[in-house]
Amino acid sequence: MSSTAREWREIPGRYNLKGSKCPECGKVFFPKRSMCPLCRRASIGKMIEYKVERKGTVYTYSVVYDVPEANKRMKPYVVGMIRTDDDILLTAQIVDVDPENVEIGMRVQAVLRKIDDDGPSGVIHYGFKFAPCE
Amino acid sequence: MRDVAIIGAGVTRFGELWDKSFRDIGVKAGMLAIGDAGLSGSEVDALFIGNMSAGRFINQQNIGAMIADYAGFALKHIPSTRIEAGAASGGIAFRQGVMAVASGMHDVVVVGGAEKMTDVDDASSNSILDSTADQQWEASMGATMASLFAMIARRYIHEGLATREEIASVSVNGHAHGALNPNAQFRKAIKLESVLRSGMVADPLGLFDCAPISDGAAAVILCPMDKAKEYTDNPVRVAASTQASDTLALFQRDSITSFASTRMAADRAFKTAKLSPSDISVAEVHDCYTIEGLMAAEDLGLYERGRAGKAFLEGQTLFDAGKVAINTSGGLKARGHPIGATGVAQIVEIAEQVRGTADKRQVKGARYGMALNLGGTGSAATVSILEGI
Ligand SMILES: [Zn+2]
């Protein structure tokens, strides 16, 4: 799985939902991009750090039964696409809810959780998941 | 640009080929194609190999050199190139071969596709497949390939574009054809209920909605159209071979119920060939997951949005239904899906159909056929249109 250096590089995005905003056209992106695909050259070196809204709605989801080795202990778990309130679509696990009660349109908010670990002595990876809004 | 012809085609059995190595199957497919073209082999001046992940499946890189060597081309020192584009590796290798001949750079080209998946366990195999999605922002978040397509399926159902039964019927269609294909991994027809009741992989998709893990290889021989008759009486013309890309991650798209890459590649292909979807008699579409095959039939323009499901469910996609026959090989689900081989195997099937050598599953009077090969969740797409001469 990922190395410690890689884990460290990904912290801004995975812990704090940090993306990018293009100063030329105002479009926002997650994860971060060093260039706006609409403005291309005009945006290079100018992209601004952007903090994605932590609340949103479930756009679609799946309950995963055939799970990867790293997520074995969570089986089954729910993975979804969340449309945040600032209109960014992203993929994350949906937690703190019975899989049967997840539905499209459900209100959710980002929470920091353990994503997986590298085995008994390995690095534990943290990142965002989404849980139902209180 | 020169017109390009397919003058030979070959495919191995697909399935769990425990007794065969990557080299065995890769070389076998090439030899079948060379034999089919009536070549001695010395005419070949370049090799293109579609292969997704030999590095992880069998711990072997430098696949171009390996296949060239074991196919007996090492002493001729011909160029051999391996192409990787996830599950679209084979189809894009085909397009590279077509461009090499069309440009005049090479005259007789072998395009092969091969994957040996069963040397690793199923969990490792799935993890390798998941890496064709965005590893950092999808797979690491817990999204498997099956779950990404399951999320597409859920949206499809939610938006009223297809029912669960219609989606499942893509698998029934594939198996009905697989029963007629001696090289298919599964050669048995199945009932809709079996798909609906199969063990859950990623809700709403079950085991029978998903292509199996397979070993296998396929190959075709290309040459300029004006030289094709020197080798065969039955050449197939490559009317178009196009390619398109999209964002790596599915969530970056405006829509997840249609792949823009497929639509673009199809649009470019129909323009190049000066044809329209109504000219197509037979199509091989990428159905690693049932929903993917259904969506493909719509994105290619073979059916209007929201109409393909009914066609699959009612059997209009069967080889003898008199409409556009879809996945007469059995598709990825029943023929099998050795990743790098799939795109080339699709070309082999369409070539067989338009030259009239598809045996028990022959689509009557098929002149034009097309193939769609996809990588990731549609981040790579390639479409080819073939014409029987
Ligand atoms: Zn911009």
Coordinates of C-alpha atoms and ligand atoms in Angstrom, one line a residue:
Chain A
M1 CA 0.0 0.0 0.0
S2 CA 1.0 3.6 0.2
S3 CA 4.3 4.8 1.7
T4 CA 4.6 7.2 4.6
A5 CA 5.8 9.9 2.2
R6 CA 2.8 9.5 0.1
E7 CA 0.5 9.5 3.1
W8 CA 2.0 12.8 4.2
R9 CA 1.6 14.3 0.7
E10 CA -2.0 13.5 0.7
I11 CA -2.8 14.9 4.1
P12 CA -4.2 18.3 3.0
G13 CA -6.7 16.6 0.7
R14 CA -7.6 13.6 2.8
Y15 CA -7.8 15.3 6.2
N16 CA -9.1 18.7 5.3
L17 CA -10.9 18.3 2.0
K18 CA -8.6 20.8 0.4
G19 CA -9.0 21.3 -3.4
S20 CA -8.3 24.1 -5.8
K21 CA -10.1 27.1 -7.2
C22 CA -9.3 28.7 -10.6
P23 CA -9.0 32.5 -10.2
E24 CA -9.7 32.9 -13.9
C25 CA -13.1 31.2 -14.2
G26 CA -13.9 30.6 -10.5
K27 CA -14.5 26.9 -11.0
V28 CA -13.6 24.7 -8.0
F29 CA -12.0 21.3 -8.1
F30 CA -11.4 18.4 -5.8
P31 CA -8.8 16.9 -5.4
K32 CA -6.5 19.8 -6.1
R33 CA -5.2 20.5 -9.6
S34 CA -2.2 22.6 -10.6
M35 CA -4.1 23.7 -13.7
C36 CA -7.7 24.5 -14.6
P37 CA -8.8 22.2 -17.5
L38 CA -11.0 25.1 -18.8
C39 CA -8.5 27.9 -18.6
R40 CA -5.3 25.8 -18.9
R41 CA -2.2 28.0 -19.4
A42 CA -3.9 31.1 -18.0
S43 CA -4.4 29.3 -14.7
I44 CA -0.9 27.8 -14.2
G45 CA 0.8 28.9 -11.0
K46 CA -2.4 30.8 -10.0
M47 CA -4.6 28.1 -8.6
I48 CA -5.8 29.0 -5.1
E49 CA -6.3 26.5 -2.3
Y50 CA -10.0 25.9 -1.7
K51 CA -11.7 24.2 1.2
V52 CA -14.6 22.1 0.1
E53 CA -17.9 22.3 2.0
R54 CA -18.2 19.5 4.4
K55 CA -21.9 18.9 4.0
G56 CA -23.7 17.5 1.1
T57 CA -26.1 14.9 -0.3
V58 CA -25.7 11.3 -1.4
Y59 CA -25.7 11.2 -5.2
T60 CA -25.4 7.4 -5.5
Y61 CA -24.0 4.6 -3.5
S62 CA -23.2 0.9 -3.3
V63 CA -23.0 -1.6 -0.5
V64 CA -19.7 -3.4 -1.1
Y65 CA -19.6 -7.2 -0.3
D66 CA -16.6 -8.3 -2.3
V67 CA -14.2 -6.1 -0.4
P68 CA -10.5 -5.4 -0.8
E69 CA -8.0 -7.0 1.6
A70 CA -7.4 -3.7 3.3
N71 CA -11.1 -3.2 4.1
K72 CA -11.8 -6.8 5.2
R73 CA -12.8 -5.9 8.7
M74 CA -15.5 -3.4 7.5
K75 CA -17.4 -5.9 5.3
P76 CA -19.9 -5.0 4.1
Y77 CA -19.4 -1.2 3.8
V78 CA -21.1 1.5 1.9
V79 CA -19.2 3.6 -0.7
G80 CA -20.9 6.6 -2.3
M81 CA -20.6 9.7 -4.4
I82 CA -21.4 12.8 -2.4
R83 CA -22.4 16.1 -4.0
T84 CA -21.2 18.7 -1.5
D85 CA -23.2 21.9 -1.0
D86 CA -20.7 23.8 -3.2
D87 CA -21.5 21.3 -6.0
I88 CA -18.4 19.2 -5.9
L89 CA -18.8 15.5 -6.5
L90 CA -16.5 13.1 -4.7
T91 CA -16.2 9.5 -3.7
A92 CA -16.1 8.4 0.0
Q93 CA -17.4 5.8 2.4
I94 CA -20.7 6.4 4.1
V95 CA -20.5 5.4 7.8
D96 CA -22.5 5.5 11.1
V97 CA -25.6 4.3 9.3
D98 CA -27.1 0.9 8.6
P99 CA -26.4 0.1 4.9
E100 CA -30.2 -0.5 4.4
N101 CA -31.0 3.0 5.5
V102 CA -28.7 4.8 3.0
E103 CA -30.5 6.4 0.2
I104 CA -30.0 8.8 -2.7
G105 CA -30.6 12.4 -1.5
M106 CA -29.7 11.7 2.1
R107 CA -27.9 14.6 3.9
V108 CA -24.4 13.8 5.0
Q109 CA -21.3 15.5 6.5
A110 CA -17.6 14.8 6.3
V111 CA -15.9 13.1 9.3
L112 CA -12.3 12.1 9.8
R113 CA -11.9 8.3 10.1
K114 CA -9.4 5.5 9.8
I115 CA -9.4 4.5 6.1
D116 CA -7.4 1.3 6.3
D117 CA -4.1 0.0 7.8
D118 CA -1.0 -1.6 6.3
G119 CA -1.3 -4.7 8.4
P120 CA -0.3 -5.4 12.0
S121 CA 2.8 -3.2 12.2
G122 CA 1.9 -0.8 9.4
V123 CA 0.9 2.8 9.0
I124 CA -2.8 3.6 9.7
H125 CA -4.3 5.8 7.0
Y126 CA -6.8 8.5 8.0
G127 CA -9.1 10.4 5.7
F128 CA -12.6 11.7 5.2
K129 CA -15.8 9.6 5.2
F130 CA -19.3 10.9 5.3
A131 CA -21.9 10.3 8.1
P132 CA -25.6 11.3 8.3
C133 CA -26.1 14.9 9.4
E134 CA -27.5 15.2 13.0
Chain B
M1 CA -3.2 7.5 -45.2
R2 CA -3.6 4.0 -46.6
D3 CA -6.7 1.8 -46.2
V4 CA -5.9 -1.1 -43.8
A5 CA -7.1 -4.7 -43.9
I6 CA -7.3 -7.5 -41.4
I7 CA -6.0 -10.6 -43.2
G8 CA -5.9 -13.1 -40.3
A9 CA -7.4 -13.6 -36.9
G10 CA -6.8 -16.0 -34.0
V11 CA -8.0 -16.5 -30.4
T12 CA -7.2 -19.0 -27.7
R13 CA -9.7 -20.6 -25.4
F14 CA -10.5 -18.2 -22.6
G15 CA -10.8 -19.4 -19.1
E16 CA -8.7 -20.7 -16.2
L17 CA -5.8 -22.1 -18.2
W18 CA -3.8 -23.5 -15.3
D19 CA -1.4 -25.5 -17.6
K20 CA -0.6 -22.6 -19.9
S21 CA 1.8 -19.7 -19.3
F22 CA 1.6 -16.1 -20.6
R23 CA 4.2 -17.0 -23.3
D24 CA 2.2 -20.1 -24.3
I25 CA -1.1 -18.3 -24.9
G26 CA 0.5 -15.1 -26.4
V27 CA 2.4 -17.1 -28.9
K28 CA -0.6 -19.5 -29.6
A29 CA -2.9 -16.6 -30.6
G30 CA -0.2 -15.1 -32.8
M31 CA 0.4 -18.4 -34.6
L32 CA -3.3 -19.0 -35.1
A33 CA -3.6 -15.5 -36.7
I34 CA -0.5 -16.0 -38.9
G35 CA -1.8 -19.4 -40.0
D36 CA -5.2 -17.9 -40.7
A37 CA -3.6 -15.2 -42.9
G38 CA -1.5 -17.9 -44.7
L39 CA 1.7 -16.2 -43.9
S40 CA 5.0 -17.9 -43.1
G41 CA 5.8 -15.3 -40.5
S42 CA 8.8 -13.8 -42.2
E43 CA 6.6 -11.1 -43.7
V44 CA 5.8 -9.5 -40.3
D45 CA 7.6 -6.2 -39.7
A46 CA 6.2 -5.0 -36.4
L47 CA 4.4 -6.2 -33.3
F48 CA 2.0 -4.4 -31.0
I49 CA 0.9 -6.1 -27.8
G50 CA -2.0 -5.1 -25.6
N51 CA -1.4 -6.1 -22.0
M52 CA -2.6 -4.5 -18.8
S53 CA -0.6 -5.8 -16.0
A54 CA 1.8 -8.6 -16.5
G55 CA 4.1 -6.8 -14.1
R56 CA 1.6 -7.5 -11.3
F57 CA 0.0 -10.7 -12.5
I58 CA 3.2 -12.6 -13.4
N59 CA 5.9 -10.2 -12.3
Q60 CA 7.1 -9.8 -15.9
Q61 CA 7.7 -6.5 -17.5
N62 CA 9.1 -5.8 -21.0
I63 CA 6.3 -7.8 -22.6
G64 CA 7.0 -6.5 -26.1
A65 CA 10.4 -8.2 -26.1
M66 CA 9.1 -11.3 -24.4
I67 CA 6.4 -12.0 -26.9
A68 CA 8.6 -11.1 -29.9
D69 CA 11.2 -13.5 -28.7
Y70 CA 8.9 -16.5 -28.0
A71 CA 7.0 -15.8 -31.3
G72 CA 10.3 -16.3 -33.1
F73 CA 10.9 -12.7 -34.1
A74 CA 14.0 -12.0 -32.0
L75 CA 16.4 -12.9 -34.8
K76 CA 14.6 -10.6 -37.1
H77 CA 14.8 -7.8 -34.5
I78 CA 11.5 -6.3 -35.5
P79 CA 10.0 -3.5 -33.3
S80 CA 7.7 -4.8 -30.6
T81 CA 5.6 -2.5 -28.5
R82 CA 3.5 -3.1 -25.4
I83 CA 0.4 -0.9 -24.9
E84 CA -1.3 -0.4 -21.5
A85 CA -4.6 1.4 -21.1
G86 CA -6.4 -0.6 -18.4
A87 CA -9.0 -2.9 -19.9
A88 CA -8.7 -0.9 -23.2
S89 CA -5.1 -2.1 -23.7
G90 CA -6.0 -4.6 -26.5
G91 CA -8.3 -2.3 -28.4
I92 CA -5.8 0.6 -28.3
A93 CA -2.9 -1.8 -29.3
F94 CA -5.1 -2.6 -32.4
R95 CA -5.5 1.1 -33.2
Q96 CA -1.7 1.6 -32.9
G97 CA -1.2 -1.3 -35.4
V98 CA -3.8 0.2 -37.7
M99 CA -2.0 3.6 -37.6
A100 CA 1.3 2.0 -38.2
V101 CA 0.1 0.4 -41.4
A102 CA -2.1 3.4 -42.5
S103 CA 0.8 5.7 -42.2
G104 CA 3.1 3.6 -44.4
M105 CA 5.5 3.0 -41.5
H106 CA 4.9 -0.8 -41.5
D107 CA 3.4 -3.2 -44.0
V108 CA 2.6 -6.4 -42.2
V109 CA 1.8 -6.0 -38.5
V110 CA 0.7 -8.4 -35.8
V111 CA -1.5 -7.0 -33.1
G112 CA -1.8 -9.3 -30.0
G113 CA -3.5 -9.0 -26.7
A114 CA -2.9 -11.2 -23.7
E115 CA -3.4 -11.5 -20.0
K116 CA -2.6 -14.3 -17.6
M117 CA -4.6 -13.5 -14.5
T118 CA -5.1 -16.8 -12.6
D119 CA -1.5 -17.1 -11.3
V120 CA -2.6 -14.7 -8.5
D121 CA -5.5 -15.1 -6.1
D122 CA -8.8 -13.4 -6.7
A123 CA -8.2 -10.7 -4.1
S124 CA -4.9 -9.7 -5.7
S125 CA -6.6 -9.8 -9.1
N126 CA -9.4 -7.5 -8.0
S127 CA -6.9 -5.1 -6.5
I128 CA -5.0 -4.9 -9.8
L129 CA -8.3 -4.2 -11.6
D130 CA -9.2 -1.5 -9.1
S131 CA -6.0 0.3 -9.9
T132 CA -7.5 1.2 -13.3
A133 CA -9.8 3.6 -11.4
D134 CA -8.2 6.6 -9.6
Q135 CA -6.1 4.7 -7.1
Q136 CA -5.7 7.8 -4.8
W137 CA -9.2 9.2 -4.8
E138 CA -11.4 6.2 -5.6
A139 CA -9.7 2.9 -4.8
S140 CA -8.1 4.2 -1.6
M141 CA -11.5 5.5 -0.5
G142 CA -12.9 2.0 -0.7
A143 CA -14.3 2.1 -4.2
T144 CA -13.8 -1.2 -6.1
M145 CA -14.4 -1.3 -9.9
A146 CA -17.5 -3.3 -9.2
S147 CA -18.8 -0.7 -6.8
L148 CA -18.2 2.2 -9.2
F149 CA -20.3 0.4 -11.8
A150 CA -22.8 -0.5 -9.1
M151 CA -23.1 3.3 -8.4
I152 CA -23.7 3.9 -12.1
A153 CA -26.4 1.1 -12.1
R154 CA -28.1 2.7 -9.1
R155 CA -28.2 6.0 -10.9
Y156 CA -29.5 4.4 -14.0
I157 CA -32.3 2.8 -12.1
H158 CA -33.0 6.0 -10.1
E159 CA -33.3 8.1 -13.2
G160 CA -35.6 5.5 -14.8
L161 CA -33.2 4.7 -17.6
A162 CA -33.3 0.9 -17.0
T163 CA -34.7 -1.6 -14.5
R164 CA -32.7 -4.0 -12.5
E165 CA -34.1 -6.9 -14.7
E166 CA -33.0 -5.1 -17.9
I167 CA -29.5 -4.6 -16.6
A168 CA -29.3 -8.2 -15.6
S169 CA -30.4 -9.3 -19.0
V170 CA -27.1 -8.2 -20.5
S171 CA -25.6 -11.2 -18.8
V172 CA -28.3 -13.5 -20.1
N173 CA -27.6 -12.3 -23.7
G174 CA -23.9 -12.9 -23.2
H175 CA -24.3 -16.4 -21.9
A176 CA -26.8 -17.3 -24.7
H177 CA -24.0 -16.4 -27.2
G178 CA -21.2 -17.9 -25.1
A179 CA -23.0 -21.3 -25.5
L180 CA -22.4 -21.0 -29.2
N181 CA -18.7 -20.0 -28.9
P182 CA -16.3 -22.9 -28.5
N183 CA -13.6 -20.6 -27.1
A184 CA -15.8 -19.0 -24.5
Q185 CA -15.1 -19.4 -20.8
F186 CA -18.8 -20.1 -20.0
R187 CA -20.6 -22.1 -22.7
K188 CA -24.0 -22.4 -21.0
A189 CA -27.1 -20.3 -21.3
I190 CA -28.5 -18.9 -18.1
K191 CA -31.8 -17.6 -16.8
L192 CA -32.5 -14.1 -15.7
E193 CA -33.4 -15.4 -12.2
S194 CA -29.8 -16.8 -11.9
V195 CA -28.4 -13.3 -12.4
L196 CA -30.8 -11.7 -10.0
R197 CA -30.1 -14.3 -7.3
S198 CA -26.3 -14.5 -7.7
G199 CA -24.3 -13.5 -4.7
M200 CA -23.9 -9.8 -4.1
V201 CA -20.6 -8.3 -5.2
A202 CA -21.5 -4.6 -4.9
D203 CA -25.2 -3.8 -4.5
P204 CA -27.1 -3.8 -6.8
L205 CA -24.6 -5.9 -8.9
G206 CA -24.2 -9.6 -8.2
L207 CA -21.6 -12.1 -9.3
F208 CA -23.4 -12.8 -12.6
D209 CA -23.3 -9.1 -13.5
C210 CA -19.5 -9.2 -13.4
A211 CA -17.0 -10.6 -16.0
P212 CA -14.9 -13.4 -14.6
I213 CA -11.1 -13.6 -14.1
S214 CA -9.6 -15.2 -17.1
D215 CA -6.5 -16.2 -19.0
G216 CA -6.4 -15.8 -22.8
A217 CA -4.9 -14.2 -25.8
A218 CA -6.1 -13.0 -29.3
A219 CA -4.3 -11.7 -32.3
V220 CA -5.0 -10.2 -35.8
I221 CA -2.7 -9.6 -38.8
L222 CA -2.9 -6.2 -40.6
C223 CA -1.6 -5.1 -44.0
P224 CA -2.4 -2.4 -46.5
M225 CA -5.8 -3.0 -48.2
D226 CA -4.3 -3.0 -51.7
K227 CA -2.0 -5.9 -50.7
A228 CA -4.6 -7.9 -48.8
K229 CA -5.7 -10.1 -51.8
E230 CA -2.1 -11.3 -52.1
Y231 CA -2.7 -13.2 -48.8
T232 CA -6.4 -13.9 -48.5
D233 CA -9.6 -14.0 -50.5
N234 CA -11.5 -12.9 -47.5
P235 CA -10.0 -9.7 -46.1
V236 CA -11.8 -7.3 -43.7
R237 CA -11.5 -3.6 -44.2
V238 CA -10.8 -1.4 -41.1
A239 CA -13.3 1.4 -41.9
A240 CA -12.4 3.3 -38.7
S241 CA -10.4 3.0 -35.5
T242 CA -10.8 5.8 -33.1
Q243 CA -10.0 6.6 -29.5
A244 CA -11.0 9.1 -26.8
S245 CA -10.2 9.8 -23.1
D246 CA -11.9 11.2 -20.1
T247 CA -11.2 12.1 -16.5
L248 CA -9.5 9.2 -14.6
A249 CA -12.0 9.4 -11.7
L250 CA -15.7 8.8 -12.4
F251 CA -16.8 11.5 -9.9
Q252 CA -15.1 14.2 -12.0
R253 CA -17.7 13.8 -14.8
D254 CA -20.8 15.9 -15.5
S255 CA -22.8 12.6 -15.9
I256 CA -22.1 9.1 -14.7
T257 CA -25.0 7.5 -16.8
S258 CA -23.2 8.1 -20.1
F259 CA -19.5 7.9 -21.0
A260 CA -18.5 10.9 -23.1
S261 CA -15.4 9.0 -24.2
T262 CA -17.6 6.4 -25.8
R263 CA -19.8 9.0 -27.5
M264 CA -16.7 10.9 -28.8
A265 CA -15.0 7.7 -30.1
A266 CA -18.2 6.5 -31.8
D267 CA -18.9 9.9 -33.3
R268 CA -15.4 10.1 -34.8
A269 CA -15.6 6.5 -36.0
F270 CA -19.0 7.0 -37.8
K271 CA -17.7 10.2 -39.4
T272 CA -14.5 8.5 -40.5
A273 CA -16.3 5.5 -41.9
K274 CA -19.1 7.7 -43.4
L275 CA -21.6 5.4 -41.7
S276 CA -24.4 5.7 -39.1
P277 CA -25.5 3.3 -36.3
S278 CA -28.3 2.0 -38.6
D279 CA -25.6 0.5 -40.9
I280 CA -24.2 -1.7 -38.1
S281 CA -25.3 -5.4 -38.0
V282 CA -23.2 -6.7 -35.1
A283 CA -21.4 -5.1 -32.2
E284 CA -19.0 -6.2 -29.5
V285 CA -19.4 -3.9 -26.5
H286 CA -17.4 -3.7 -23.3
D287 CA -19.5 -5.3 -20.6
C288 CA -17.1 -6.0 -17.7
Y289 CA -20.3 -5.2 -15.7
T290 CA -23.8 -5.7 -17.1
I291 CA -24.6 -2.0 -16.7
E292 CA -21.5 -1.1 -18.7
G293 CA -22.7 -3.1 -21.7
L294 CA -26.2 -1.6 -21.5
M295 CA -24.8 1.9 -21.3
A296 CA -22.4 1.2 -24.2
A297 CA -25.3 0.2 -26.5
E298 CA -26.8 3.6 -25.9
D299 CA -23.6 5.7 -26.0
L300 CA -22.7 4.1 -29.3
G301 CA -26.0 5.2 -30.7
L302 CA -27.3 1.7 -31.4
Y303 CA -30.2 2.5 -29.0
E304 CA -31.7 5.8 -27.8
R305 CA -31.0 6.7 -24.2
G306 CA -33.1 4.5 -21.9
R307 CA -34.1 2.0 -24.6
A308 CA -31.2 -0.5 -24.6
G309 CA -32.5 -2.3 -21.5
K310 CA -35.8 -3.3 -23.1
A311 CA -33.9 -4.6 -26.2
F312 CA -31.6 -6.8 -24.1
L313 CA -34.5 -8.1 -22.0
E314 CA -36.6 -8.9 -25.1
G315 CA -33.7 -10.7 -26.8
Q316 CA -33.5 -8.2 -29.7
T317 CA -29.7 -8.3 -29.2
L318 CA -29.4 -12.0 -30.0
F319 CA -27.5 -13.0 -33.1
D320 CA -30.6 -14.2 -34.9
A321 CA -33.1 -11.5 -33.9
G322 CA -32.6 -9.5 -37.1
K323 CA -31.6 -6.3 -35.2
V324 CA -28.1 -5.2 -34.1
A325 CA -26.6 -8.4 -32.7
I326 CA -24.6 -7.5 -29.5
N327 CA -21.8 -9.5 -28.0
T328 CA -22.1 -12.6 -30.2
S329 CA -18.8 -13.9 -28.7
G330 CA -20.5 -14.0 -25.3
G331 CA -19.1 -10.7 -24.3
L332 CA -16.7 -10.1 -21.4
K333 CA -19.1 -12.0 -19.1
A334 CA -19.4 -15.3 -20.9
R335 CA -16.4 -15.3 -23.3
G336 CA -14.2 -14.3 -20.5
H337 CA -12.1 -11.1 -19.8
P338 CA -8.4 -11.6 -19.9
I339 CA -7.9 -7.9 -19.7
G340 CA -5.3 -7.1 -22.3
A341 CA -6.7 -9.7 -24.7
T342 CA -10.3 -8.4 -24.6
G343 CA -10.0 -5.6 -27.1
V344 CA -8.3 -7.7 -29.7
A345 CA -10.7 -10.6 -29.1
Q346 CA -13.6 -8.2 -29.9
I347 CA -11.9 -7.3 -33.2
V348 CA -11.4 -11.1 -33.9
E349 CA -15.2 -11.6 -33.3
I350 CA -16.3 -8.7 -35.5
A351 CA -13.8 -9.8 -38.3
E352 CA -15.3 -13.3 -38.2
Q353 CA -18.8 -11.9 -38.4
V354 CA -18.3 -9.6 -41.3
R355 CA -16.3 -12.1 -43.3
G356 CA -19.0 -14.8 -42.6
T357 CA -16.9 -17.3 -40.6
A358 CA -18.6 -17.0 -37.2
D359 CA -20.1 -20.5 -37.5
K360 CA -23.1 -21.2 -35.2
R361 CA -23.4 -17.6 -34.1
Q362 CA -23.1 -16.0 -37.5
V363 CA -25.2 -12.9 -38.0
K364 CA -26.8 -13.3 -41.4
G365 CA -25.6 -10.8 -44.0
A366 CA -23.4 -8.8 -41.6
R367 CA -21.4 -6.4 -43.6
Y368 CA -20.5 -3.7 -41.0
G369 CA -19.6 -4.5 -37.4
M370 CA -18.2 -2.4 -34.6
A371 CA -16.3 -2.9 -31.3
L372 CA -16.1 -0.8 -28.2
N373 CA -13.3 -1.5 -25.7
L374 CA -13.2 0.6 -22.5
G375 CA -10.6 1.1 -19.8
G376 CA -11.3 2.2 -16.2
T377 CA -14.7 3.7 -15.8
G378 CA -14.6 4.9 -19.4
S379 CA -11.5 7.0 -18.9
A380 CA -10.1 5.3 -22.1
A381 CA -12.3 4.3 -25.0
T382 CA -11.6 2.9 -28.5
V383 CA -14.1 2.2 -31.2
S384 CA -13.4 0.3 -34.4
I385 CA -15.7 -0.3 -37.4
L386 CA -15.0 -3.2 -39.7
E387 CA -16.3 -4.0 -43.2
G388 CA -16.5 -7.4 -44.9
I389 CA -15.3 -7.2 -48.4
Ligands
ZN1 ZN -10.6 28.2 -15.0

